Amino acid sequence: MTAIEQLGYEDTGESEDPRRYLFVKGEPPRYHLCLVERSGEMWVRRIAFRDYLIGHPEIARQYADLKRQLARQFPDDLRAYQDGKLPFVEWVRELADQAVES
């Protein structure tokens, strides 16, 4: 048993994205954990997203508000919750990419 499984997470295997591993906890699943390769493309993009939000608290607040709204709207539908966040996440990623290029 892995350390993550000892914490009660179930290994759901590699996701559609190569080298991205998903774990869930709870029934129905209420906690979702995503593991990626450190310094891989997905890692770099997620860190850039995080850092952009840290540097732009108003946008971080908008993101938090959106996530709360989607969680209320789709309490048992992770895919709809994720799909609802996607346009905002892509917008922030574009802003983060532009900030790095500047």
PDB file of N, CA and C in Angstrom:
ATOM      1  N   MET A   1       0.853  -1.178   0.000  1.00  0.00           N
ATOM      2  CA  MET A   1       0.000   0.000   0.000  1.00  0.00           C
ATOM      3  C   MET A   1       0.902   1.245   0.000  1.00  0.00           C
ATOM      4  N   THR A   2       0.578   2.191  -0.873  1.00  0.00           N
ATOM      5  CA  THR A   2       1.370   3.413  -0.954  1.00  0.00           C
ATOM      6  C   THR A   2       0.995   4.371   0.175  1.00  0.00           C
ATOM      7  N   ALA A   3       1.843   5.359   0.382  1.00  0.00           N
ATOM      8  CA  ALA A   3       1.574   6.364   1.418  1.00  0.00           C
ATOM      9  C   ALA A   3       0.266   7.104   1.140  1.00  0.00           C
ATOM     10  N   ILE A   4      -0.027   7.363  -0.115  1.00  0.00           N
ATOM     11  CA  ILE A   4      -1.265   8.061  -0.470  1.00  0.00           C
ATOM     12  C   ILE A   4      -2.470   7.185  -0.154  1.00  0.00           C
ATOM     13  N   GLU A   5      -2.363   5.897  -0.450  1.00  0.00           N
ATOM     14  CA  GLU A   5      -3.462   4.977  -0.147  1.00  0.00           C
ATOM     15  C   GLU A   5      -3.661   4.830   1.357  1.00  0.00           C
ATOM     16  N   GLN A   6      -2.583   4.921   2.125  1.00  0.00           N
ATOM     17  CA  GLN A   6      -2.693   4.865   3.579  1.00  0.00           C
ATOM     18  C   GLN A   6      -3.485   6.053   4.125  1.00  0.00           C
ATOM     19  N   LEU A   7      -3.528   7.144   3.373  1.00  0.00           N
ATOM     20  CA  LEU A   7      -4.307   8.320   3.760  1.00  0.00           C
ATOM     21  C   LEU A   7      -5.771   8.202   3.334  1.00  0.00           C
ATOM     22  N   GLY A   8      -6.129   7.077   2.736  1.00  0.00           N
ATOM     23  CA  GLY A   8      -7.512   6.850   2.353  1.00  0.00           C
ATOM     24  C   GLY A   8      -7.842   7.162   0.909  1.00  0.00           C
ATOM     25  N   TYR A   9      -6.846   7.489   0.107  1.00  0.00           N
ATOM     26  CA  TYR A   9      -7.077   7.791  -1.307  1.00  0.00           C
ATOM     27  C   TYR A   9      -7.053   6.508  -2.132  1.00  0.00           C
ATOM     28  N   GLU A  10      -7.908   6.460  -3.140  1.00  0.00           N
ATOM     29  CA  GLU A  10      -7.948   5.336  -4.069  1.00  0.00           C
ATOM     30  C   GLU A  10      -7.229   5.738  -5.355  1.00  0.00           C
ATOM     31  N   ASP A  11      -6.344   4.899  -5.815  1.00  0.00           N
ATOM     32  CA  ASP A  11      -5.605   5.135  -7.055  1.00  0.00           C
ATOM     33  C   ASP A  11      -6.525   4.826  -8.223  1.00  0.00           C
ATOM     34  N   THR A  12      -6.849   5.847  -9.030  1.00  0.00           N
ATOM     35  CA  THR A  12      -7.701   5.622 -10.199  1.00  0.00           C
ATOM     36  C   THR A  12      -6.879   5.489 -11.468  1.00  0.00           C
ATOM     37  N   GLY A  13      -5.560   5.532 -11.341  1.00  0.00           N
ATOM     38  CA  GLY A  13      -4.682   5.304 -12.481  1.00  0.00           C
ATOM     39  C   GLY A  13      -4.304   6.567 -13.227  1.00  0.00           C
ATOM     40  N   GLU A  14      -3.638   6.347 -14.340  1.00  0.00           N
ATOM     41  CA  GLU A  14      -3.180   7.456 -15.173  1.00  0.00           C
ATOM     42  C   GLU A  14      -4.376   8.063 -15.896  1.00  0.00           C
ATOM     43  N   SER A  15      -4.409   9.391 -15.945  1.00  0.00           N
ATOM     44  CA  SER A  15      -5.529  10.080 -16.591  1.00  0.00           C
ATOM     45  C   SER A  15      -5.353  10.083 -18.102  1.00  0.00           C
ATOM     46  N   GLU A  16      -6.252  10.800 -18.782  1.00  0.00           N
ATOM     47  CA  GLU A  16      -6.159  10.960 -20.235  1.00  0.00           C
ATOM     48  C   GLU A  16      -4.839  11.630 -20.610  1.00  0.00           C
ATOM     49  N   ASP A  17      -4.373  12.500 -19.732  1.00  0.00           N
ATOM     50  CA  ASP A  17      -3.104  13.184 -19.962  1.00  0.00           C
ATOM     51  C   ASP A  17      -1.978  12.277 -19.501  1.00  0.00           C
ATOM     52  N   PRO A  18      -1.026  11.994 -20.372  1.00  0.00           N
ATOM     53  CA  PRO A  18       0.070  11.115 -19.967  1.00  0.00           C
ATOM     54  C   PRO A  18       0.829  11.680 -18.767  1.00  0.00           C
ATOM     55  N   ARG A  19       1.251  10.802 -17.904  1.00  0.00           N
ATOM     56  CA  ARG A  19       2.076  11.135 -16.739  1.00  0.00           C
ATOM     57  C   ARG A  19       1.326  12.005 -15.736  1.00  0.00           C
ATOM     58  N   ARG A  20       0.019  11.844 -15.682  1.00  0.00           N
ATOM     59  CA  ARG A  20      -0.828  12.527 -14.711  1.00  0.00           C
ATOM     60  C   ARG A  20      -1.653  11.451 -14.018  1.00  0.00           C
ATOM     61  N   TYR A  21      -1.488  11.331 -12.714  1.00  0.00           N
ATOM     62  CA  TYR A  21      -2.112  10.256 -11.961  1.00  0.00           C
ATOM     63  C   TYR A  21      -3.145  10.827 -11.004  1.00  0.00           C
ATOM     64  N   LEU A  22      -4.297  10.170 -10.939  1.00  0.00           N
ATOM     65  CA  LEU A  22      -5.419  10.683 -10.169  1.00  0.00           C
ATOM     66  C   LEU A  22      -5.757   9.756  -9.009  1.00  0.00           C
ATOM     67  N   PHE A  23      -6.095  10.383  -7.879  1.00  0.00           N
ATOM     68  CA  PHE A  23      -6.506   9.673  -6.675  1.00  0.00           C
ATOM     69  C   PHE A  23      -7.769  10.357  -6.146  1.00  0.00           C
ATOM     70  N   VAL A  24      -8.679   9.573  -5.592  1.00  0.00           N
ATOM     71  CA  VAL A  24      -9.896  10.129  -5.013  1.00  0.00           C
ATOM     72  C   VAL A  24     -10.066   9.597  -3.603  1.00  0.00           C
ATOM     73  N   LYS A  25     -10.839  10.355  -2.805  1.00  0.00           N
ATOM     74  CA  LYS A  25     -11.111   9.960  -1.424  1.00  0.00           C
ATOM     75  C   LYS A  25     -12.557  10.298  -1.103  1.00  0.00           C
ATOM     76  N   GLY A  26     -13.234   9.369  -0.451  1.00  0.00           N
ATOM     77  CA  GLY A  26     -14.622   9.587  -0.053  1.00  0.00           C
ATOM     78  C   GLY A  26     -15.589   8.877  -0.973  1.00  0.00           C
ATOM     79  N   GLU A  27     -16.800   8.697  -0.477  1.00  0.00           N
ATOM     80  CA  GLU A  27     -17.845   8.057  -1.269  1.00  0.00           C
ATOM     81  C   GLU A  27     -19.141   8.832  -1.069  1.00  0.00           C
ATOM     82  N   PRO A  28     -19.609   9.609  -2.023  1.00  0.00           N
ATOM     83  CA  PRO A  28     -18.948   9.818  -3.313  1.00  0.00           C
ATOM     84  C   PRO A  28     -17.644  10.598  -3.131  1.00  0.00           C
ATOM     85  N   PRO A  29     -16.768  10.527  -4.107  1.00  0.00           N
ATOM     86  CA  PRO A  29     -15.475  11.216  -3.965  1.00  0.00           C
ATOM     87  C   PRO A  29     -15.649  12.712  -3.693  1.00  0.00           C
ATOM     88  N   ARG A  30     -15.036  13.172  -2.622  1.00  0.00           N
ATOM     89  CA  ARG A  30     -15.074  14.591  -2.253  1.00  0.00           C
ATOM     90  C   ARG A  30     -13.691  15.232  -2.348  1.00  0.00           C
ATOM     91  N   TYR A  31     -12.676  14.409  -2.421  1.00  0.00           N
ATOM     92  CA  TYR A  31     -11.306  14.904  -2.507  1.00  0.00           C
ATOM     93  C   TYR A  31     -10.661  14.288  -3.740  1.00  0.00           C
ATOM     94  N   HIS A  32      -9.998  15.126  -4.493  1.00  0.00           N
ATOM     95  CA  HIS A  32      -9.346  14.685  -5.721  1.00  0.00           C
ATOM     96  C   HIS A  32      -7.898  15.161  -5.679  1.00  0.00           C
ATOM     97  N   LEU A  33      -6.987  14.254  -5.925  1.00  0.00           N
ATOM     98  CA  LEU A  33      -5.558  14.544  -5.875  1.00  0.00           C
ATOM     99  C   LEU A  33      -4.966  14.188  -7.230  1.00  0.00           C
ATOM    100  N   CYS A  34      -4.201  15.104  -7.782  1.00  0.00           N
ATOM    101  CA  CYS A  34      -3.585  14.902  -9.095  1.00  0.00           C
ATOM    102  C   CYS A  34      -2.074  14.983  -8.918  1.00  0.00           C
ATOM    103  N   LEU A  35      -1.368  13.947  -9.348  1.00  0.00           N
ATOM    104  CA  LEU A  35       0.095  13.939  -9.270  1.00  0.00           C
ATOM    105  C   LEU A  35       0.659  14.034 -10.679  1.00  0.00           C
ATOM    106  N   VAL A  36       1.645  14.915 -10.840  1.00  0.00           N
ATOM    107  CA  VAL A  36       2.307  15.084 -12.126  1.00  0.00           C
ATOM    108  C   VAL A  36       3.808  15.061 -11.903  1.00  0.00           C
ATOM    109  N   GLU A  37       4.531  14.897 -12.986  1.00  0.00           N
ATOM    110  CA  GLU A  37       5.988  14.873 -12.926  1.00  0.00           C
ATOM    111  C   GLU A  37       6.517  16.271 -12.605  1.00  0.00           C
ATOM    112  N   ARG A  38       7.357  16.342 -11.582  1.00  0.00           N
ATOM    113  CA  ARG A  38       7.946  17.626 -11.220  1.00  0.00           C
ATOM    114  C   ARG A  38       8.809  18.125 -12.367  1.00  0.00           C
ATOM    115  N   SER A  39       8.648  19.388 -12.695  1.00  0.00           N
ATOM    116  CA  SER A  39       9.361  20.077 -13.776  1.00  0.00           C
ATOM    117  C   SER A  39       8.857  19.675 -15.157  1.00  0.00           C
ATOM    118  N   GLY A  40       7.835  18.822 -15.247  1.00  0.00           N
ATOM    119  CA  GLY A  40       7.223  18.517 -16.533  1.00  0.00           C
ATOM    120  C   GLY A  40       6.359  19.686 -16.974  1.00  0.00           C
ATOM    121  N   GLU A  41       5.845  19.612 -18.199  1.00  0.00           N
ATOM    122  CA  GLU A  41       5.060  20.714 -18.755  1.00  0.00           C
ATOM    123  C   GLU A  41       3.844  21.038 -17.890  1.00  0.00           C
ATOM    124  N   MET A  42       3.126  20.014 -17.437  1.00  0.00           N
ATOM    125  CA  MET A  42       1.939  20.263 -16.631  1.00  0.00           C
ATOM    126  C   MET A  42       2.315  20.931 -15.307  1.00  0.00           C
ATOM    127  N   TRP A  43       3.405  20.497 -14.701  1.00  0.00           N
ATOM    128  CA  TRP A  43       3.885  21.082 -13.448  1.00  0.00           C
ATOM    129  C   TRP A  43       4.189  22.564 -13.665  1.00  0.00           C
ATOM    130  N   VAL A  44       4.945  22.862 -14.705  1.00  0.00           N
ATOM    131  CA  VAL A  44       5.351  24.246 -14.980  1.00  0.00           C
ATOM    132  C   VAL A  44       4.130  25.129 -15.198  1.00  0.00           C
ATOM    133  N   ARG A  45       3.149  24.626 -15.944  1.00  0.00           N
ATOM    134  CA  ARG A  45       1.938  25.418 -16.210  1.00  0.00           C
ATOM    135  C   ARG A  45       1.132  25.656 -14.938  1.00  0.00           C
ATOM    136  N   ARG A  46       1.042  24.634 -14.090  1.00  0.00           N
ATOM    137  CA  ARG A  46       0.272  24.796 -12.855  1.00  0.00           C
ATOM    138  C   ARG A  46       0.966  25.750 -11.891  1.00  0.00           C
ATOM    139  N   ILE A  47       2.263  25.710 -11.831  1.00  0.00           N
ATOM    140  CA  ILE A  47       3.009  26.622 -10.964  1.00  0.00           C
ATOM    141  C   ILE A  47       2.874  28.059 -11.482  1.00  0.00           C
ATOM    142  N   ALA A  48       2.936  28.239 -12.799  1.00  0.00           N
ATOM    143  CA  ALA A  48       2.756  29.583 -13.375  1.00  0.00           C
ATOM    144  C   ALA A  48       1.363  30.112 -13.062  1.00  0.00           C
ATOM    145  N   PHE A  49       0.354  29.250 -13.149  1.00  0.00           N
ATOM    146  CA  PHE A  49      -1.020  29.629 -12.822  1.00  0.00           C
ATOM    147  C   PHE A  49      -1.102  30.053 -11.363  1.00  0.00           C
ATOM    148  N   ARG A  50      -0.559  29.227 -10.481  1.00  0.00           N
ATOM    149  CA  ARG A  50      -0.560  29.530  -9.038  1.00  0.00           C
ATOM    150  C   ARG A  50       0.143  30.853  -8.761  1.00  0.00           C
ATOM    151  N   ASP A  51       1.325  31.029  -9.351  1.00  0.00           N
ATOM    152  CA  ASP A  51       2.097  32.243  -9.096  1.00  0.00           C
ATOM    153  C   ASP A  51       1.380  33.490  -9.622  1.00  0.00           C
ATOM    154  N   TYR A  52       0.683  33.348 -10.744  1.00  0.00           N
ATOM    155  CA  TYR A  52      -0.052  34.492 -11.265  1.00  0.00           C
ATOM    156  C   TYR A  52      -1.162  34.890 -10.295  1.00  0.00           C
ATOM    157  N   LEU A  53      -1.873  33.891  -9.761  1.00  0.00           N
ATOM    158  CA  LEU A  53      -2.932  34.197  -8.797  1.00  0.00           C
ATOM    159  C   LEU A  53      -2.363  34.835  -7.533  1.00  0.00           C
ATOM    160  N   ILE A  54      -1.226  34.369  -7.068  1.00  0.00           N
ATOM    161  CA  ILE A  54      -0.599  34.960  -5.879  1.00  0.00           C
ATOM    162  C   ILE A  54      -0.266  36.430  -6.139  1.00  0.00           C
ATOM    163  N   GLY A  55       0.207  36.727  -7.332  1.00  0.00           N
ATOM    164  CA  GLY A  55       0.584  38.096  -7.669  1.00  0.00           C
ATOM    165  C   GLY A  55      -0.576  39.000  -8.033  1.00  0.00           C
ATOM    166  N   HIS A  56      -1.763  38.423  -8.209  1.00  0.00           N
ATOM    167  CA  HIS A  56      -2.943  39.186  -8.620  1.00  0.00           C
ATOM    168  C   HIS A  56      -4.129  38.772  -7.740  1.00  0.00           C
ATOM    169  N   PRO A  57      -4.182  39.298  -6.513  1.00  0.00           N
ATOM    170  CA  PRO A  57      -5.196  38.858  -5.550  1.00  0.00           C
ATOM    171  C   PRO A  57      -6.643  39.069  -6.002  1.00  0.00           C
ATOM    172  N   GLU A  58      -6.915  40.092  -6.788  1.00  0.00           N
ATOM    173  CA  GLU A  58      -8.295  40.309  -7.241  1.00  0.00           C
ATOM    174  C   GLU A  58      -8.727  39.184  -8.184  1.00  0.00           C
ATOM    175  N   ILE A  59      -7.848  38.762  -9.061  1.00  0.00           N
ATOM    176  CA  ILE A  59      -8.163  37.653  -9.960  1.00  0.00           C
ATOM    177  C   ILE A  59      -8.289  36.360  -9.152  1.00  0.00           C
ATOM    178  N   ALA A  60      -7.462  36.199  -8.133  1.00  0.00           N
ATOM    179  CA  ALA A  60      -7.556  35.025  -7.260  1.00  0.00           C
ATOM    180  C   ALA A  60      -8.914  35.004  -6.556  1.00  0.00           C
ATOM    181  N   ARG A  61      -9.399  36.167  -6.119  1.00  0.00           N
ATOM    182  CA  ARG A  61     -10.717  36.237  -5.484  1.00  0.00           C
ATOM    183  C   ARG A  61     -11.828  35.859  -6.475  1.00  0.00           C
ATOM    184  N   GLN A  62     -11.699  36.337  -7.710  1.00  0.00           N
ATOM    185  CA  GLN A  62     -12.691  35.988  -8.733  1.00  0.00           C
ATOM    186  C   GLN A  62     -12.701  34.477  -8.970  1.00  0.00           C
ATOM    187  N   TYR A  63     -11.533  33.880  -8.996  1.00  0.00           N
ATOM    188  CA  TYR A  63     -11.425  32.435  -9.197  1.00  0.00           C
ATOM    189  C   TYR A  63     -12.057  31.685  -8.023  1.00  0.00           C
ATOM    190  N   ALA A  64     -11.781  32.130  -6.816  1.00  0.00           N
ATOM    191  CA  ALA A  64     -12.367  31.497  -5.623  1.00  0.00           C
ATOM    192  C   ALA A  64     -13.891  31.616  -5.651  1.00  0.00           C
ATOM    193  N   ASP A  65     -14.398  32.791  -6.031  1.00  0.00           N
ATOM    194  CA  ASP A  65     -15.851  32.979  -6.117  1.00  0.00           C
ATOM    195  C   ASP A  65     -16.465  32.036  -7.159  1.00  0.00           C
ATOM    196  N   LEU A  66     -15.802  31.921  -8.305  1.00  0.00           N
ATOM    197  CA  LEU A  66     -16.284  31.036  -9.358  1.00  0.00           C
ATOM    198  C   LEU A  66     -16.313  29.586  -8.876  1.00  0.00           C
ATOM    199  N   LYS A  67     -15.250  29.158  -8.197  1.00  0.00           N
ATOM    200  CA  LYS A  67     -15.192  27.784  -7.704  1.00  0.00           C
ATOM    201  C   LYS A  67     -16.296  27.510  -6.678  1.00  0.00           C
ATOM    202  N   ARG A  68     -16.572  28.466  -5.806  1.00  0.00           N
ATOM    203  CA  ARG A  68     -17.661  28.290  -4.831  1.00  0.00           C
ATOM    204  C   ARG A  68     -19.019  28.191  -5.538  1.00  0.00           C
ATOM    205  N   GLN A  69     -19.226  29.061  -6.521  1.00  0.00           N
ATOM    206  CA  GLN A  69     -20.487  29.034  -7.274  1.00  0.00           C
ATOM    207  C   GLN A  69     -20.658  27.697  -7.986  1.00  0.00           C
ATOM    208  N   LEU A  70     -19.611  27.217  -8.641  1.00  0.00           N
ATOM    209  CA  LEU A  70     -19.684  25.951  -9.362  1.00  0.00           C
ATOM    210  C   LEU A  70     -19.866  24.769  -8.414  1.00  0.00           C
ATOM    211  N   ALA A  71     -19.238  24.833  -7.247  1.00  0.00           N
ATOM    212  CA  ALA A  71     -19.395  23.755  -6.260  1.00  0.00           C
ATOM    213  C   ALA A  71     -20.845  23.672  -5.783  1.00  0.00           C
ATOM    214  N   ARG A  72     -21.495  24.828  -5.616  1.00  0.00           N
ATOM    215  CA  ARG A  72     -22.917  24.826  -5.235  1.00  0.00           C
ATOM    216  C   ARG A  72     -23.789  24.323  -6.385  1.00  0.00           C
ATOM    217  N   GLN A  73     -23.439  24.737  -7.585  1.00  0.00           N
ATOM    218  CA  GLN A  73     -24.238  24.396  -8.762  1.00  0.00           C
ATOM    219  C   GLN A  73     -24.101  22.919  -9.144  1.00  0.00           C
ATOM    220  N   PHE A  74     -22.901  22.355  -8.970  1.00  0.00           N
ATOM    221  CA  PHE A  74     -22.618  20.972  -9.387  1.00  0.00           C
ATOM    222  C   PHE A  74     -21.996  20.172  -8.244  1.00  0.00           C
ATOM    223  N   PRO A  75     -22.705  19.991  -7.139  1.00  0.00           N
ATOM    224  CA  PRO A  75     -22.101  19.336  -5.978  1.00  0.00           C
ATOM    225  C   PRO A  75     -21.690  17.890  -6.214  1.00  0.00           C
ATOM    226  N   ASP A  76     -22.317  17.216  -7.166  1.00  0.00           N
ATOM    227  CA  ASP A  76     -22.013  15.805  -7.406  1.00  0.00           C
ATOM    228  C   ASP A  76     -21.553  15.529  -8.832  1.00  0.00           C
ATOM    229  N   ASP A  77     -21.094  16.570  -9.517  1.00  0.00           N
ATOM    230  CA  ASP A  77     -20.690  16.406 -10.917  1.00  0.00           C
ATOM    231  C   ASP A  77     -19.329  17.079 -11.130  1.00  0.00           C
ATOM    232  N   LEU A  78     -18.273  16.313 -10.867  1.00  0.00           N
ATOM    233  CA  LEU A  78     -16.913  16.859 -10.975  1.00  0.00           C
ATOM    234  C   LEU A  78     -16.629  17.364 -12.381  1.00  0.00           C
ATOM    235  N   ARG A  79     -17.068  16.627 -13.393  1.00  0.00           N
ATOM    236  CA  ARG A  79     -16.785  17.027 -14.782  1.00  0.00           C
ATOM    237  C   ARG A  79     -17.422  18.387 -15.078  1.00  0.00           C
ATOM    238  N   ALA A  80     -18.675  18.605 -14.676  1.00  0.00           N
ATOM    239  CA  ALA A  80     -19.333  19.897 -14.922  1.00  0.00           C
ATOM    240  C   ALA A  80     -18.628  21.006 -14.159  1.00  0.00           C
ATOM    241  N   TYR A  81     -18.191  20.716 -12.937  1.00  0.00           N
ATOM    242  CA  TYR A  81     -17.434  21.695 -12.138  1.00  0.00           C
ATOM    243  C   TYR A  81     -16.148  22.078 -12.865  1.00  0.00           C
ATOM    244  N   GLN A  82     -15.419  21.079 -13.336  1.00  0.00           N
ATOM    245  CA  GLN A  82     -14.164  21.344 -14.048  1.00  0.00           C
ATOM    246  C   GLN A  82     -14.413  22.093 -15.344  1.00  0.00           C
ATOM    247  N   ASP A  83     -15.426  21.675 -16.090  1.00  0.00           N
ATOM    248  CA  ASP A  83     -15.750  22.352 -17.347  1.00  0.00           C
ATOM    249  C   ASP A  83     -16.147  23.802 -17.105  1.00  0.00           C
ATOM    250  N   GLY A  84     -16.819  24.067 -16.001  1.00  0.00           N
ATOM    251  CA  GLY A  84     -17.211  25.431 -15.666  1.00  0.00           C
ATOM    252  C   GLY A  84     -16.034  26.333 -15.364  1.00  0.00           C
ATOM    253  N   LYS A  85     -14.969  25.758 -14.816  1.00  0.00           N
ATOM    254  CA  LYS A  85     -13.767  26.538 -14.496  1.00  0.00           C
ATOM    255  C   LYS A  85     -12.887  26.784 -15.714  1.00  0.00           C
ATOM    256  N   LEU A  86     -12.994  25.920 -16.706  1.00  0.00           N
ATOM    257  CA  LEU A  86     -12.038  25.908 -17.806  1.00  0.00           C
ATOM    258  C   LEU A  86     -11.832  27.257 -18.510  1.00  0.00           C
ATOM    259  N   PRO A  87     -12.886  27.981 -18.909  1.00  0.00           N
ATOM    260  CA  PRO A  87     -12.638  29.261 -19.585  1.00  0.00           C
ATOM    261  C   PRO A  87     -11.838  30.243 -18.711  1.00  0.00           C
ATOM    262  N   PHE A  88     -12.139  30.289 -17.420  1.00  0.00           N
ATOM    263  CA  PHE A  88     -11.415  31.192 -16.527  1.00  0.00           C
ATOM    264  C   PHE A  88      -9.962  30.755 -16.399  1.00  0.00           C
ATOM    265  N   VAL A  89      -9.743  29.454 -16.226  1.00  0.00           N
ATOM    266  CA  VAL A  89      -8.382  28.928 -16.086  1.00  0.00           C
ATOM    267  C   VAL A  89      -7.567  29.217 -17.341  1.00  0.00           C
ATOM    268  N   GLU A  90      -8.157  29.006 -18.505  1.00  0.00           N
ATOM    269  CA  GLU A  90      -7.437  29.276 -19.760  1.00  0.00           C
ATOM    270  C   GLU A  90      -7.100  30.758 -19.890  1.00  0.00           C
ATOM    271  N   TRP A  91      -8.012  31.620 -19.473  1.00  0.00           N
ATOM    272  CA  TRP A  91      -7.759  33.065 -19.510  1.00  0.00           C
ATOM    273  C   TRP A  91      -6.577  33.421 -18.607  1.00  0.00           C
ATOM    274  N   VAL A  92      -6.558  32.885 -17.397  1.00  0.00           N
ATOM    275  CA  VAL A  92      -5.452  33.173 -16.473  1.00  0.00           C
ATOM    276  C   VAL A  92      -4.146  32.600 -17.008  1.00  0.00           C
ATOM    277  N   ARG A  93      -4.198  31.424 -17.616  1.00  0.00           N
ATOM    278  CA  ARG A  93      -2.970  30.849 -18.198  1.00  0.00           C
ATOM    279  C   ARG A  93      -2.416  31.741 -19.296  1.00  0.00           C
ATOM    280  N   GLU A  94      -3.307  32.306 -20.110  1.00  0.00           N
ATOM    281  CA  GLU A  94      -2.854  33.238 -21.148  1.00  0.00           C
ATOM    282  C   GLU A  94      -2.196  34.456 -20.516  1.00  0.00           C
ATOM    283  N   LEU A  95      -2.806  35.001 -19.482  1.00  0.00           N
ATOM    284  CA  LEU A  95      -2.213  36.153 -18.785  1.00  0.00           C
ATOM    285  C   LEU A  95      -0.853  35.791 -18.201  1.00  0.00           C
ATOM    286  N   ALA A  96      -0.755  34.606 -17.607  1.00  0.00           N
ATOM    287  CA  ALA A  96       0.508  34.165 -17.017  1.00  0.00           C
ATOM    288  C   ALA A  96       1.569  33.998 -18.088  1.00  0.00           C
ATOM    289  N   ASP A  97       1.192  33.422 -19.233  1.00  0.00           N
ATOM    290  CA  ASP A  97       2.144  33.252 -20.344  1.00  0.00           C
ATOM    291  C   ASP A  97       2.627  34.605 -20.846  1.00  0.00           C
ATOM    292  N   GLN A  98       1.715  35.569 -20.967  1.00  0.00           N
ATOM    293  CA  GLN A  98       2.092  36.903 -21.418  1.00  0.00           C
ATOM    294  C   GLN A  98       3.031  37.573 -20.423  1.00  0.00           C
ATOM    295  N   ALA A  99       2.799  37.348 -19.134  1.00  0.00           N
ATOM    296  CA  ALA A  99       3.664  37.942 -18.106  1.00  0.00           C
ATOM    297  C   ALA A  99       5.065  37.369 -18.191  1.00  0.00           C
ATOM    298  N   VAL A 100       5.185  36.091 -18.498  1.00  0.00           N
ATOM    299  CA  VAL A 100       6.502  35.453 -18.606  1.00  0.00           C
ATOM    300  C   VAL A 100       7.221  35.967 -19.839  1.00  0.00           C
ATOM    301  N   GLU A 101       6.477  36.169 -20.931  1.00  0.00           N
ATOM    302  CA  GLU A 101       7.077  36.641 -22.184  1.00  0.00           C
ATOM    303  C   GLU A 101       7.531  38.080 -22.111  1.00  0.00           C
ATOM    304  N   SER A 102       6.938  38.867 -21.228  1.00  0.00           N
ATOM    305  CA  SER A 102       7.270  40.298 -21.136  1.00  0.00           C
ATOM    306  C   SER A 102       8.627  40.531 -20.522  1.00  0.00           C
TER     307      SER A 102
END
